[in-house]
Amino acid sequence: MTFRNEQIMAAAPTAGVPRPAIPVPALAMAREVYAARRRRERFLAADLFGEPTWDILLDLFIAAAEARRVPTTSACIGANVPPTTALRWLRILEARGLVEREDDGRDGRRTFVCLTARGLAAMTDLMLNWQAAMGAVAQSTLATEQPRPAPAFSFEMTAD
């Protein structure tokens, strides 16, 4: 099954060029994945996880859908790692053609970072693929769900 979005693939990777709309299901999935990454830190120590590139890609994908420009410093903060580590990963993502930088025309000290057309297409396809898979899991779970046993205890709430 392919989710290749030909419009996104055909979009020019040049900064400043309007980007095609991201499908709502893909955006919803990306937002949930990003939020889930933050929620897991309530249950497991944050230092067990180390995927700054994934945080960067998710953040830039969501920003693209919201037509929001992301300063490089913000992308680094969103990666939850030291700035030098985030900058190294941004350079790797840029070298692989997934992100690009754009100078701020008003402030020579600032640059923005965004997904390229290739990065946008890859993230869209991945999010749609995951969403379809999660939907299939939910459907199969509902179809085979066994009745749940009654709880071992019960309680009543009363108003005082």
Short mmCIF file of C-alpha atoms in Angstrom, two decimals:
data_model
loop_
_atom_site.label_atom_id
_atom_site.label_comp_id
_atom_site.label_asym_id
_atom_site.label_seq_id
_atom_site.Cartn_x
_atom_site.Cartn_y
_atom_site.Cartn_z
CA MET A 1 0.00 0.00 0.00
CA THR A 2 1.47 3.36 -0.95
CA PHE A 3 0.53 6.80 0.27
CA ARG A 4 2.84 8.73 -2.05
CA ASN A 5 1.50 12.24 -2.33
CA GLU A 6 2.46 13.27 -5.84
CA GLN A 7 1.68 16.94 -5.20
CA ILE A 8 4.14 17.04 -2.35
CA MET A 9 6.80 15.19 -4.33
CA ALA A 10 6.40 17.67 -7.21
CA ALA A 11 6.61 20.73 -4.97
CA ALA A 12 9.77 22.76 -5.36
CA PRO A 13 12.13 22.30 -2.40
CA THR A 14 13.04 25.98 -2.53
CA ALA A 15 12.29 27.92 0.64
CA GLY A 16 9.51 30.46 0.36
CA VAL A 17 7.57 28.46 -2.22
CA PRO A 18 4.03 27.68 -0.99
CA ARG A 19 3.78 24.09 0.07
CA PRO A 20 0.82 21.80 -0.62
CA ALA A 21 -1.68 21.15 2.13
CA ILE A 22 -0.91 18.27 4.45
CA PRO A 23 -3.78 15.77 4.78
CA VAL A 24 -5.66 16.23 8.05
CA PRO A 25 -5.21 12.56 9.09
CA ALA A 26 -1.43 12.86 8.65
CA LEU A 27 -1.32 16.03 10.73
CA ALA A 28 -3.49 14.45 13.45
CA MET A 29 -1.19 11.43 13.60
CA ALA A 30 1.94 13.60 13.81
CA ARG A 31 0.46 15.68 16.62
CA GLU A 32 -0.47 12.55 18.55
CA VAL A 33 2.96 10.96 18.05
CA TYR A 34 4.66 14.18 19.22
CA ALA A 35 2.36 14.44 22.25
CA ALA A 36 2.84 10.75 23.08
CA ARG A 37 6.60 11.29 23.11
CA ARG A 38 6.12 13.93 25.80
CA ARG A 39 3.60 11.81 27.75
CA ARG A 40 5.88 8.80 27.96
CA GLU A 41 8.23 10.85 30.16
CA ARG A 42 5.56 10.69 32.89
CA PHE A 43 6.00 6.90 32.99
CA LEU A 44 9.62 6.29 32.00
CA ALA A 45 12.77 8.33 32.52
CA ALA A 46 13.39 10.76 29.67
CA ASP A 47 17.06 9.79 29.44
CA LEU A 48 16.01 6.36 28.15
CA PHE A 49 14.99 7.95 24.86
CA GLY A 50 17.24 9.75 22.45
CA GLU A 51 15.87 10.57 19.04
CA PRO A 52 16.47 14.26 18.39
CA THR A 53 16.05 13.81 14.65
CA TRP A 54 12.60 12.35 15.15
CA ASP A 55 11.55 15.27 17.36
CA ILE A 56 12.90 17.70 14.76
CA LEU A 57 11.08 15.98 11.89
CA LEU A 58 7.79 15.85 13.80
CA ASP A 59 8.08 19.49 14.86
CA LEU A 60 8.89 20.66 11.33
CA PHE A 61 6.07 18.57 9.86
CA ILE A 62 3.52 20.08 12.24
CA ALA A 63 4.95 23.56 11.59
CA ALA A 64 4.60 23.05 7.83
CA ALA A 65 0.95 22.11 8.25
CA GLU A 66 0.40 25.22 10.33
CA ALA A 67 2.33 27.40 7.83
CA ARG A 68 4.63 28.36 10.70
CA ARG A 69 8.28 29.27 10.23
CA VAL A 70 10.67 27.60 12.65
CA PRO A 71 13.87 29.40 13.65
CA THR A 72 16.86 27.08 13.89
CA THR A 73 17.14 27.83 17.61
CA SER A 74 13.53 26.71 18.16
CA ALA A 75 14.16 23.48 16.25
CA CYS A 76 17.12 22.85 18.55
CA ILE A 77 15.04 23.47 21.68
CA GLY A 78 12.30 21.16 20.41
CA ALA A 79 14.82 18.35 19.96
CA ASN A 80 15.35 18.15 23.75
CA VAL A 81 19.12 17.83 23.42
CA PRO A 82 22.04 20.25 23.74
CA PRO A 83 22.13 22.80 20.87
CA THR A 84 25.35 21.38 19.44
CA THR A 85 23.76 17.94 19.14
CA ALA A 86 20.61 19.34 17.53
CA LEU A 87 22.67 21.40 15.07
CA ARG A 88 24.68 18.32 14.12
CA TRP A 89 21.46 16.41 13.39
CA LEU A 90 20.04 19.34 11.43
CA ARG A 91 23.17 19.28 9.26
CA ILE A 92 22.72 15.53 8.70
CA LEU A 93 19.04 15.99 7.80
CA GLU A 94 20.02 18.80 5.44
CA ALA A 95 22.73 16.67 3.80
CA ARG A 96 20.15 13.93 3.22
CA GLY A 97 17.79 16.37 1.56
CA LEU A 98 15.07 16.23 4.23
CA VAL A 99 15.38 19.76 5.62
CA GLU A 100 16.60 23.08 4.30
CA ARG A 101 17.59 26.37 5.84
CA GLU A 102 16.39 29.79 4.84
CA ASP A 103 18.00 33.07 5.85
CA ASP A 104 15.82 35.59 7.61
CA GLY A 105 15.68 38.54 5.21
CA ARG A 106 15.35 41.00 8.10
CA ASP A 107 17.87 39.60 10.57
CA GLY A 108 21.16 38.25 9.24
CA ARG A 109 21.80 36.43 12.52
CA ARG A 110 18.74 34.22 12.22
CA THR A 111 17.90 31.32 9.92
CA PHE A 112 14.77 29.24 9.59
CA VAL A 113 14.59 25.51 8.99
CA CYS A 114 11.84 23.59 7.21
CA LEU A 115 11.18 20.26 5.57
CA THR A 116 12.02 19.97 1.90
CA ALA A 117 9.42 18.60 -0.49
CA ARG A 118 11.12 15.22 -0.10
CA GLY A 119 11.01 15.43 3.71
CA LEU A 120 7.40 16.55 3.66
CA ALA A 121 6.41 13.69 1.36
CA ALA A 122 8.24 11.12 3.50
CA MET A 123 6.64 12.36 6.71
CA THR A 124 3.17 12.53 5.11
CA ASP A 125 3.49 8.98 3.80
CA LEU A 126 4.73 7.71 7.16
CA MET A 127 1.97 9.40 9.15
CA LEU A 128 -0.75 8.15 6.76
CA ASN A 129 0.76 4.66 6.87
CA TRP A 130 0.81 4.67 10.67
CA GLN A 131 -2.71 6.03 10.85
CA ALA A 132 -3.98 3.30 8.52
CA ALA A 133 -2.15 0.65 10.55
CA MET A 134 -3.53 1.98 13.83
CA GLY A 135 -7.02 2.01 12.34
CA ALA A 136 -6.59 -1.61 11.24
CA VAL A 137 -5.40 -2.59 14.72
CA ALA A 138 -8.35 -0.82 16.31
CA GLN A 139 -10.79 -2.52 13.94
CA SER A 140 -9.33 -5.98 14.54
CA THR A 141 -9.32 -5.38 18.30
CA LEU A 142 -12.97 -4.35 18.25
CA ALA A 143 -13.88 -7.36 16.14
CA THR A 144 -12.17 -9.84 18.45
CA GLU A 145 -12.67 -8.12 21.79
CA GLN A 146 -13.79 -10.49 24.49
CA PRO A 147 -16.16 -9.37 27.23
CA ARG A 148 -14.19 -7.93 30.09
CA PRO A 149 -14.51 -9.54 33.50
CA ALA A 150 -16.16 -7.51 36.23
CA PRO A 151 -13.70 -5.61 38.41
CA ALA A 152 -12.55 -7.39 41.54
CA PHE A 153 -13.76 -4.47 43.61
CA SER A 154 -16.38 -1.81 43.33
CA PHE A 155 -16.98 1.49 44.95
CA GLU A 156 -19.75 3.99 45.12
CA MET A 157 -19.39 7.71 44.99
CA THR A 158 -21.68 9.57 47.30
CA ALA A 159 -22.19 13.25 47.74
CA ASP A 160 -21.61 14.57 51.25
#
